[in-house]
Amino acid sequence: LATHYPNFHILRENPYKYENEYFYINISGIREYISNALLCEQSLISDKIHINDFITMIFLTGNDFLPHLPTIEILEGGVDVLFETYRNVSKKYGSLTNNIEKINLNFLRSFLGTLSINEYPFLNEKRIKPINYPDILLDKHTKMNKENGKYSLDFSSYKKEYYSTKMNIKTDEEIKYACLKYIEGLHWILTYYTKGVTNWRWFYPYHYAPFISDIVNYMEELDIPYIVEKTEKSKNYPYLPFLQLLCVLPKKSSNLLPQPLNNI
């Protein structure tokens, strides 16, 4: 999608093999579907920007570079929530990205602010639903109200232990730093897909993401121009191939490396 080439087709294996051996995807058809889903047909903004908006929104559900936001999960209908929120916010702020592949911060702040309203209801609903991967921490901070049979979440204590146990964060300043790194990540990934790698040394230093409400609260304090500058300035060359493999291969795959790297 990010190439914006008009004739792009994907043929890939079907790992489930229920019916067909392969999946065939016509990217042009996907582009049209997404544009219509985002109400692009009623917009004066080019399709390219709306597609970049979609790509950027999907970062929030997690990828190779950033974990998903705590209350935005694909399996829990997260994409539908993103689309609905996008349609509402775009009426006032236009688009999430612009012609030079930068993020519109007013749109992002309003977009995340709207999503943050659903944090508490989402977690309460998640506690009620039978799911394959129970959230032990959520269960711990939720109590059943004996009078009406409904669950009540202590959101403050849940967040505190979430940050402490999952991200090793204890202070507000550390939460602010995590929010900064997450916003950096959104910008870095967007430029990665649209322009190429602008900073070979950038990485997100946590296994989990901060809460949306905290990102919104700290966005006013973050030096966004500095973030953009920082994520685009670095030693602009990648690690050598064998060193890169040494960084990412699991121990059981050490035989794929030449000596003496396979013994490190």
PDB file of C-alpha atoms in Angstrom:
ATOM      1  CA  LEU A   1       0.000   0.000   0.000  1.00  0.00           C
ATOM      2  CA  ALA A   2       2.766   2.442   0.913  1.00  0.00           C
ATOM      3  CA  THR A   3       4.383   2.211  -2.527  1.00  0.00           C
ATOM      4  CA  HIS A   4       1.185   3.637  -4.092  1.00  0.00           C
ATOM      5  CA  TYR A   5       1.925   1.690  -7.261  1.00  0.00           C
ATOM      6  CA  PRO A   6      -1.310   1.256  -9.257  1.00  0.00           C
ATOM      7  CA  ASN A   7      -0.734  -2.372 -10.273  1.00  0.00           C
ATOM      8  CA  PHE A   8       0.420  -4.396  -7.291  1.00  0.00           C
ATOM      9  CA  HIS A   9      -0.554  -8.014  -6.670  1.00  0.00           C
ATOM     10  CA  ILE A  10       0.376 -10.444  -3.912  1.00  0.00           C
ATOM     11  CA  LEU A  11       0.361 -14.239  -4.129  1.00  0.00           C
ATOM     12  CA  ARG A  12       1.204 -16.002  -0.887  1.00  0.00           C
ATOM     13  CA  GLU A  13       0.797 -19.369   0.756  1.00  0.00           C
ATOM     14  CA  ASN A  14      -2.365 -20.135   2.681  1.00  0.00           C
ATOM     15  CA  PRO A  15      -1.047 -21.400   6.058  1.00  0.00           C
ATOM     16  CA  TYR A  16      -4.505 -22.720   6.981  1.00  0.00           C
ATOM     17  CA  LYS A  17      -5.165 -24.615   3.729  1.00  0.00           C
ATOM     18  CA  TYR A  18      -8.861 -25.065   4.380  1.00  0.00           C
ATOM     19  CA  GLU A  19      -9.787 -24.647   0.733  1.00  0.00           C
ATOM     20  CA  ASN A  20      -7.163 -22.956  -1.431  1.00  0.00           C
ATOM     21  CA  GLU A  21      -3.421 -23.390  -1.431  1.00  0.00           C
ATOM     22  CA  TYR A  22      -2.728 -19.673  -1.989  1.00  0.00           C
ATOM     23  CA  PHE A  23      -4.089 -16.254  -1.152  1.00  0.00           C
ATOM     24  CA  TYR A  24      -4.288 -13.774  -4.036  1.00  0.00           C
ATOM     25  CA  ILE A  25      -4.555 -10.101  -3.120  1.00  0.00           C
ATOM     26  CA  ASN A  26      -5.175  -7.247  -5.536  1.00  0.00           C
ATOM     27  CA  ILE A  27      -3.762  -4.206  -3.735  1.00  0.00           C
ATOM     28  CA  SER A  28      -5.655  -1.844  -6.019  1.00  0.00           C
ATOM     29  CA  GLY A  29      -8.923  -3.347  -4.776  1.00  0.00           C
ATOM     30  CA  ILE A  30      -7.752  -3.066  -1.172  1.00  0.00           C
ATOM     31  CA  ARG A  31      -6.893   0.618  -1.703  1.00  0.00           C
ATOM     32  CA  GLU A  32     -10.372   1.324  -3.076  1.00  0.00           C
ATOM     33  CA  TYR A  33     -12.054  -0.528  -0.224  1.00  0.00           C
ATOM     34  CA  ILE A  34     -10.044   1.337   2.425  1.00  0.00           C
ATOM     35  CA  SER A  35     -10.666   4.698   0.764  1.00  0.00           C
ATOM     36  CA  ASN A  36     -14.416   4.057   0.781  1.00  0.00           C
ATOM     37  CA  ALA A  37     -14.317   2.796   4.382  1.00  0.00           C
ATOM     38  CA  LEU A  38     -12.603   6.030   5.436  1.00  0.00           C
ATOM     39  CA  LEU A  39     -15.156   8.144   3.519  1.00  0.00           C
ATOM     40  CA  CYS A  40     -12.438   9.224   1.109  1.00  0.00           C
ATOM     41  CA  GLU A  41     -15.027   9.556  -1.667  1.00  0.00           C
ATOM     42  CA  GLN A  42     -16.457  12.551   0.225  1.00  0.00           C
ATOM     43  CA  SER A  43     -13.053  14.103   0.811  1.00  0.00           C
ATOM     44  CA  LEU A  44     -11.079  16.653  -1.175  1.00  0.00           C
ATOM     45  CA  ILE A  45      -7.845  15.104   0.124  1.00  0.00           C
ATOM     46  CA  SER A  46      -5.999  12.729  -2.220  1.00  0.00           C
ATOM     47  CA  ASP A  47      -6.365   8.965  -1.871  1.00  0.00           C
ATOM     48  CA  LYS A  48      -2.631   8.725  -1.191  1.00  0.00           C
ATOM     49  CA  ILE A  49      -2.958  10.657   2.068  1.00  0.00           C
ATOM     50  CA  HIS A  50      -5.938   8.596   3.232  1.00  0.00           C
ATOM     51  CA  ILE A  51      -4.025   5.382   2.527  1.00  0.00           C
ATOM     52  CA  ASN A  52      -1.047   6.714   4.500  1.00  0.00           C
ATOM     53  CA  ASP A  53      -3.500   7.574   7.275  1.00  0.00           C
ATOM     54  CA  PHE A  54      -4.734   3.987   7.313  1.00  0.00           C
ATOM     55  CA  ILE A  55      -1.179   2.647   7.408  1.00  0.00           C
ATOM     56  CA  THR A  56      -0.319   4.952  10.325  1.00  0.00           C
ATOM     57  CA  MET A  57      -3.469   4.013  12.242  1.00  0.00           C
ATOM     58  CA  ILE A  58      -2.650   0.322  11.948  1.00  0.00           C
ATOM     59  CA  PHE A  59       0.664   0.963  13.737  1.00  0.00           C
ATOM     60  CA  LEU A  60      -1.439   1.397  16.877  1.00  0.00           C
ATOM     61  CA  THR A  61      -2.510  -2.256  16.684  1.00  0.00           C
ATOM     62  CA  GLY A  62       1.121  -3.412  16.865  1.00  0.00           C
ATOM     63  CA  ASN A  63       3.785  -4.442  14.355  1.00  0.00           C
ATOM     64  CA  ASP A  64       7.477  -5.418  14.196  1.00  0.00           C
ATOM     65  CA  PHE A  65       8.549  -2.100  15.711  1.00  0.00           C
ATOM     66  CA  LEU A  66       5.860  -1.070  18.216  1.00  0.00           C
ATOM     67  CA  PRO A  67       3.571  -3.057  20.542  1.00  0.00           C
ATOM     68  CA  HIS A  68      -0.163  -2.423  20.303  1.00  0.00           C
ATOM     69  CA  LEU A  69      -1.731   0.153  22.575  1.00  0.00           C
ATOM     70  CA  PRO A  70      -3.212  -1.520  25.685  1.00  0.00           C
ATOM     71  CA  THR A  71      -6.834  -0.996  24.660  1.00  0.00           C
ATOM     72  CA  ILE A  72      -6.500  -1.338  20.886  1.00  0.00           C
ATOM     73  CA  GLU A  73      -6.449  -4.994  19.831  1.00  0.00           C
ATOM     74  CA  ILE A  74      -7.339  -6.427  16.429  1.00  0.00           C
ATOM     75  CA  LEU A  75      -9.032  -9.474  17.960  1.00  0.00           C
ATOM     76  CA  GLU A  76     -11.235  -7.202  20.067  1.00  0.00           C
ATOM     77  CA  GLY A  77     -12.521  -5.156  17.115  1.00  0.00           C
ATOM     78  CA  GLY A  78      -9.772  -2.545  17.333  1.00  0.00           C
ATOM     79  CA  VAL A  79      -9.684  -1.770  13.615  1.00  0.00           C
ATOM     80  CA  ASP A  80     -13.409  -0.953  13.538  1.00  0.00           C
ATOM     81  CA  VAL A  81     -12.905   1.446  16.464  1.00  0.00           C
ATOM     82  CA  LEU A  82     -10.012   3.138  14.624  1.00  0.00           C
ATOM     83  CA  PHE A  83     -12.081   3.594  11.465  1.00  0.00           C
ATOM     84  CA  GLU A  84     -15.061   5.051  13.303  1.00  0.00           C
ATOM     85  CA  THR A  85     -12.869   7.436  15.290  1.00  0.00           C
ATOM     86  CA  TYR A  86     -10.999   8.483  12.146  1.00  0.00           C
ATOM     87  CA  ARG A  87     -14.231   9.371  10.350  1.00  0.00           C
ATOM     88  CA  ASN A  88     -15.328  11.608  13.214  1.00  0.00           C
ATOM     89  CA  VAL A  89     -11.990  13.368  13.763  1.00  0.00           C
ATOM     90  CA  SER A  90     -11.361  13.912  10.028  1.00  0.00           C
ATOM     91  CA  LYS A  91     -14.435  16.151   9.814  1.00  0.00           C
ATOM     92  CA  LYS A  92     -12.564  18.773  11.861  1.00  0.00           C
ATOM     93  CA  TYR A  93      -8.868  18.056  11.318  1.00  0.00           C
ATOM     94  CA  GLY A  94      -8.709  16.679   7.769  1.00  0.00           C
ATOM     95  CA  SER A  95      -6.073  13.953   7.753  1.00  0.00           C
ATOM     96  CA  LEU A  96      -3.653  12.182  10.059  1.00  0.00           C
ATOM     97  CA  THR A  97      -0.716  12.594   7.647  1.00  0.00           C
ATOM     98  CA  ASN A  98       0.168  15.205   5.051  1.00  0.00           C
ATOM     99  CA  ASN A  99       1.764  15.593   1.625  1.00  0.00           C
ATOM    100  CA  ILE A 100       5.303  15.266   2.992  1.00  0.00           C
ATOM    101  CA  GLU A 101       4.575  12.104   4.979  1.00  0.00           C
ATOM    102  CA  LYS A 102       4.539  13.816   8.367  1.00  0.00           C
ATOM    103  CA  ILE A 103       1.970  13.270  11.108  1.00  0.00           C
ATOM    104  CA  ASN A 104      -0.609  16.004  11.708  1.00  0.00           C
ATOM    105  CA  LEU A 105      -0.217  16.448  15.473  1.00  0.00           C
ATOM    106  CA  ASN A 106      -3.561  18.193  15.997  1.00  0.00           C
ATOM    107  CA  PHE A 107      -5.293  15.267  14.320  1.00  0.00           C
ATOM    108  CA  LEU A 108      -3.252  12.731  16.299  1.00  0.00           C
ATOM    109  CA  ARG A 109      -3.986  14.471  19.612  1.00  0.00           C
ATOM    110  CA  SER A 110      -7.722  14.586  18.904  1.00  0.00           C
ATOM    111  CA  PHE A 111      -7.704  11.048  17.501  1.00  0.00           C
ATOM    112  CA  LEU A 112      -5.938   9.568  20.539  1.00  0.00           C
ATOM    113  CA  GLY A 113      -7.984  11.737  22.885  1.00  0.00           C
ATOM    114  CA  THR A 114     -11.189  10.279  21.449  1.00  0.00           C
ATOM    115  CA  LEU A 115      -9.821   6.747  21.712  1.00  0.00           C
ATOM    116  CA  SER A 116      -8.773   7.340  25.324  1.00  0.00           C
ATOM    117  CA  ILE A 117     -12.401   7.913  26.323  1.00  0.00           C
ATOM    118  CA  ASN A 118     -13.004   4.214  25.634  1.00  0.00           C
ATOM    119  CA  GLU A 119     -10.083   2.907  27.733  1.00  0.00           C
ATOM    120  CA  TYR A 120     -12.040   2.238  30.911  1.00  0.00           C
ATOM    121  CA  PRO A 121     -15.177   0.824  29.183  1.00  0.00           C
ATOM    122  CA  PHE A 122     -12.975  -1.380  26.969  1.00  0.00           C
ATOM    123  CA  LEU A 123     -11.153  -2.890  29.943  1.00  0.00           C
ATOM    124  CA  ASN A 124     -14.399  -3.447  31.842  1.00  0.00           C
ATOM    125  CA  GLU A 125     -15.929  -5.175  28.819  1.00  0.00           C
ATOM    126  CA  LYS A 126     -12.788  -7.217  28.270  1.00  0.00           C
ATOM    127  CA  ARG A 127     -13.045  -8.475  31.853  1.00  0.00           C
ATOM    128  CA  ILE A 128     -16.574  -9.749  31.222  1.00  0.00           C
ATOM    129  CA  LYS A 129     -15.883 -11.475  27.894  1.00  0.00           C
ATOM    130  CA  PRO A 130     -14.644 -15.074  27.771  1.00  0.00           C
ATOM    131  CA  ILE A 131     -11.293 -14.781  25.952  1.00  0.00           C
ATOM    132  CA  ASN A 132      -8.541 -17.231  25.011  1.00  0.00           C
ATOM    133  CA  TYR A 133      -5.798 -15.167  26.626  1.00  0.00           C
ATOM    134  CA  PRO A 134      -6.969 -13.944  30.039  1.00  0.00           C
ATOM    135  CA  ASP A 135      -5.451 -10.769  31.448  1.00  0.00           C
ATOM    136  CA  ILE A 136      -4.365 -11.842  34.932  1.00  0.00           C
ATOM    137  CA  LEU A 137      -3.469  -8.283  35.904  1.00  0.00           C
ATOM    138  CA  LEU A 138      -6.884  -7.030  34.823  1.00  0.00           C
ATOM    139  CA  ASP A 139      -8.590  -9.767  36.833  1.00  0.00           C
ATOM    140  CA  LYS A 140      -6.554  -8.797  39.885  1.00  0.00           C
ATOM    141  CA  HIS A 141      -7.734  -5.170  39.851  1.00  0.00           C
ATOM    142  CA  THR A 142     -11.391  -5.893  39.041  1.00  0.00           C
ATOM    143  CA  LYS A 143     -14.031  -6.612  41.645  1.00  0.00           C
ATOM    144  CA  MET A 144     -17.555  -7.946  41.315  1.00  0.00           C
ATOM    145  CA  ASN A 145     -20.282  -5.690  42.701  1.00  0.00           C
ATOM    146  CA  LYS A 146     -22.518  -8.037  44.673  1.00  0.00           C
ATOM    147  CA  GLU A 147     -25.541  -5.751  44.385  1.00  0.00           C
ATOM    148  CA  ASN A 148     -25.775  -5.496  40.599  1.00  0.00           C
ATOM    149  CA  GLY A 149     -23.462  -8.310  39.456  1.00  0.00           C
ATOM    150  CA  LYS A 150     -21.271  -5.947  37.422  1.00  0.00           C
ATOM    151  CA  TYR A 151     -17.491  -5.706  37.457  1.00  0.00           C
ATOM    152  CA  SER A 152     -15.740  -2.564  38.685  1.00  0.00           C
ATOM    153  CA  LEU A 153     -12.150  -1.840  37.645  1.00  0.00           C
ATOM    154  CA  ASP A 154      -9.712   0.126  39.789  1.00  0.00           C
ATOM    155  CA  PHE A 155      -8.139   1.764  36.751  1.00  0.00           C
ATOM    156  CA  SER A 156      -5.552   3.730  38.716  1.00  0.00           C
ATOM    157  CA  SER A 157      -4.108   0.695  40.523  1.00  0.00           C
ATOM    158  CA  TYR A 158      -4.285  -1.373  37.323  1.00  0.00           C
ATOM    159  CA  LYS A 159      -2.264   1.225  35.406  1.00  0.00           C
ATOM    160  CA  LYS A 160       0.266   1.542  38.203  1.00  0.00           C
ATOM    161  CA  GLU A 161       0.965  -2.198  38.320  1.00  0.00           C
ATOM    162  CA  TYR A 162       0.844  -2.457  34.506  1.00  0.00           C
ATOM    163  CA  TYR A 163       3.639   0.098  34.217  1.00  0.00           C
ATOM    164  CA  SER A 164       5.581  -1.416  37.096  1.00  0.00           C
ATOM    165  CA  THR A 165       5.469  -5.076  36.068  1.00  0.00           C
ATOM    166  CA  LYS A 166       5.296  -4.867  32.266  1.00  0.00           C
ATOM    167  CA  MET A 167       7.496  -1.831  31.569  1.00  0.00           C
ATOM    168  CA  ASN A 168       9.560  -1.429  34.757  1.00  0.00           C
ATOM    169  CA  ILE A 169       8.223   2.127  35.085  1.00  0.00           C
ATOM    170  CA  LYS A 170       7.748   3.670  38.521  1.00  0.00           C
ATOM    171  CA  THR A 171       7.506   7.458  38.055  1.00  0.00           C
ATOM    172  CA  ASP A 172       5.552   9.989  36.015  1.00  0.00           C
ATOM    173  CA  GLU A 173       8.764  11.072  34.291  1.00  0.00           C
ATOM    174  CA  GLU A 174       9.347   7.501  33.151  1.00  0.00           C
ATOM    175  CA  ILE A 175       5.786   7.327  31.819  1.00  0.00           C
ATOM    176  CA  LYS A 176       6.408  10.576  29.954  1.00  0.00           C
ATOM    177  CA  TYR A 177       9.583   9.129  28.444  1.00  0.00           C
ATOM    178  CA  ALA A 178       7.709   6.001  27.274  1.00  0.00           C
ATOM    179  CA  CYS A 179       5.087   8.222  25.628  1.00  0.00           C
ATOM    180  CA  LEU A 180       7.873  10.173  23.905  1.00  0.00           C
ATOM    181  CA  LYS A 181       9.405   6.970  22.558  1.00  0.00           C
ATOM    182  CA  TYR A 182       6.009   5.782  21.310  1.00  0.00           C
ATOM    183  CA  ILE A 183       5.359   9.021  19.405  1.00  0.00           C
ATOM    184  CA  GLU A 184       8.900   8.781  18.017  1.00  0.00           C
ATOM    185  CA  GLY A 185       8.041   5.274  16.892  1.00  0.00           C
ATOM    186  CA  LEU A 186       4.921   6.360  15.004  1.00  0.00           C
ATOM    187  CA  HIS A 187       6.969   8.900  13.067  1.00  0.00           C
ATOM    188  CA  TRP A 188       9.896   6.523  12.497  1.00  0.00           C
ATOM    189  CA  ILE A 189       7.678   3.751  11.092  1.00  0.00           C
ATOM    190  CA  LEU A 190       5.788   6.140   8.830  1.00  0.00           C
ATOM    191  CA  THR A 191       9.033   7.374   7.274  1.00  0.00           C
ATOM    192  CA  TYR A 192      10.292   3.776   7.117  1.00  0.00           C
ATOM    193  CA  TYR A 193       7.347   2.785   4.938  1.00  0.00           C
ATOM    194  CA  THR A 194       7.146   5.946   2.822  1.00  0.00           C
ATOM    195  CA  LYS A 195      10.779   7.082   2.465  1.00  0.00           C
ATOM    196  CA  GLY A 196      13.036   4.327   3.754  1.00  0.00           C
ATOM    197  CA  VAL A 197      15.082   3.997   6.918  1.00  0.00           C
ATOM    198  CA  THR A 198      16.014   7.481   8.171  1.00  0.00           C
ATOM    199  CA  ASN A 199      17.612   6.309  11.407  1.00  0.00           C
ATOM    200  CA  TRP A 200      19.270   2.899  11.627  1.00  0.00           C
ATOM    201  CA  ARG A 201      19.785   3.133  15.381  1.00  0.00           C
ATOM    202  CA  TRP A 202      16.281   3.974  16.568  1.00  0.00           C
ATOM    203  CA  PHE A 203      14.293   1.390  18.542  1.00  0.00           C
ATOM    204  CA  TYR A 204      11.394   1.334  20.989  1.00  0.00           C
ATOM    205  CA  PRO A 205      12.882   0.288  24.360  1.00  0.00           C
ATOM    206  CA  TYR A 206       9.833  -1.437  25.913  1.00  0.00           C
ATOM    207  CA  HIS A 207       7.872  -4.648  25.328  1.00  0.00           C
ATOM    208  CA  TYR A 208       4.542  -2.896  26.014  1.00  0.00           C
ATOM    209  CA  ALA A 209       2.947   0.435  25.109  1.00  0.00           C
ATOM    210  CA  PRO A 210       1.798   3.251  27.423  1.00  0.00           C
ATOM    211  CA  PHE A 211      -1.893   4.003  27.879  1.00  0.00           C
ATOM    212  CA  ILE A 212      -3.534   6.257  25.317  1.00  0.00           C
ATOM    213  CA  SER A 213      -4.684   8.744  27.943  1.00  0.00           C
ATOM    214  CA  ASP A 214      -1.105   9.198  29.146  1.00  0.00           C
ATOM    215  CA  ILE A 215       0.176   9.795  25.615  1.00  0.00           C
ATOM    216  CA  VAL A 216      -2.503  12.461  25.147  1.00  0.00           C
ATOM    217  CA  ASN A 217      -1.676  14.082  28.509  1.00  0.00           C
ATOM    218  CA  TYR A 218       2.027  14.340  27.700  1.00  0.00           C
ATOM    219  CA  MET A 219       1.725  15.339  24.034  1.00  0.00           C
ATOM    220  CA  GLU A 220       1.434  18.996  25.057  1.00  0.00           C
ATOM    221  CA  GLU A 221       4.793  18.775  26.834  1.00  0.00           C
ATOM    222  CA  LEU A 222       6.699  16.794  24.216  1.00  0.00           C
ATOM    223  CA  ASP A 223       9.027  18.656  21.867  1.00  0.00           C
ATOM    224  CA  ILE A 224       7.616  17.206  18.657  1.00  0.00           C
ATOM    225  CA  PRO A 225       9.952  19.056  16.208  1.00  0.00           C
ATOM    226  CA  TYR A 226      12.839  17.631  18.207  1.00  0.00           C
ATOM    227  CA  ILE A 227      11.278  14.163  17.947  1.00  0.00           C
ATOM    228  CA  VAL A 228      11.081  14.450  14.166  1.00  0.00           C
ATOM    229  CA  GLU A 229      14.658  15.724  13.954  1.00  0.00           C
ATOM    230  CA  LYS A 230      15.965  13.008  16.271  1.00  0.00           C
ATOM    231  CA  THR A 231      14.296  10.155  14.391  1.00  0.00           C
ATOM    232  CA  GLU A 232      15.734  11.409  11.093  1.00  0.00           C
ATOM    233  CA  LYS A 233      19.325  12.026  12.212  1.00  0.00           C
ATOM    234  CA  SER A 234      21.731   9.216  12.936  1.00  0.00           C
ATOM    235  CA  LYS A 235      24.594   7.197  11.543  1.00  0.00           C
ATOM    236  CA  ASN A 236      22.692   6.406   8.393  1.00  0.00           C
ATOM    237  CA  TYR A 237      24.007   2.975   7.607  1.00  0.00           C
ATOM    238  CA  PRO A 238      22.790  -0.451   8.686  1.00  0.00           C
ATOM    239  CA  TYR A 239      24.732  -3.065  10.582  1.00  0.00           C
ATOM    240  CA  LEU A 240      26.683  -5.477   8.385  1.00  0.00           C
ATOM    241  CA  PRO A 241      24.600  -8.567   7.456  1.00  0.00           C
ATOM    242  CA  PHE A 242      26.301 -11.069   9.775  1.00  0.00           C
ATOM    243  CA  LEU A 243      26.186  -8.647  12.699  1.00  0.00           C
ATOM    244  CA  GLN A 244      22.487  -8.019  12.028  1.00  0.00           C
ATOM    245  CA  LEU A 245      21.852 -11.773  12.035  1.00  0.00           C
ATOM    246  CA  LEU A 246      23.825 -12.104  15.260  1.00  0.00           C
ATOM    247  CA  CYS A 247      21.485  -9.528  16.810  1.00  0.00           C
ATOM    248  CA  VAL A 248      18.213 -11.169  15.816  1.00  0.00           C
ATOM    249  CA  LEU A 249      18.689 -14.929  15.435  1.00  0.00           C
ATOM    250  CA  PRO A 250      17.701 -17.150  18.377  1.00  0.00           C
ATOM    251  CA  LYS A 251      20.355 -19.366  19.934  1.00  0.00           C
ATOM    252  CA  LYS A 252      18.956 -22.504  18.317  1.00  0.00           C
ATOM    253  CA  SER A 253      19.694 -20.969  14.890  1.00  0.00           C
ATOM    254  CA  SER A 254      23.357 -20.242  15.639  1.00  0.00           C
ATOM    255  CA  ASN A 255      24.367 -22.859  13.057  1.00  0.00           C
ATOM    256  CA  LEU A 256      23.223 -20.412  10.359  1.00  0.00           C
ATOM    257  CA  LEU A 257      26.111 -18.084  11.222  1.00  0.00           C
ATOM    258  CA  PRO A 258      29.720 -18.613  10.118  1.00  0.00           C
ATOM    259  CA  GLN A 259      32.512 -19.232  12.589  1.00  0.00           C
ATOM    260  CA  PRO A 260      33.420 -17.658  14.972  1.00  0.00           C
ATOM    261  CA  LEU A 261      30.102 -15.770  15.208  1.00  0.00           C
ATOM    262  CA  ASN A 262      28.144 -18.986  15.738  1.00  0.00           C
ATOM    263  CA  ASN A 263      29.784 -19.462  19.142  1.00  0.00           C
ATOM    264  CA  ILE A 264      29.014 -15.990  20.531  1.00  0.00           C
TER     265      ILE A 264
END
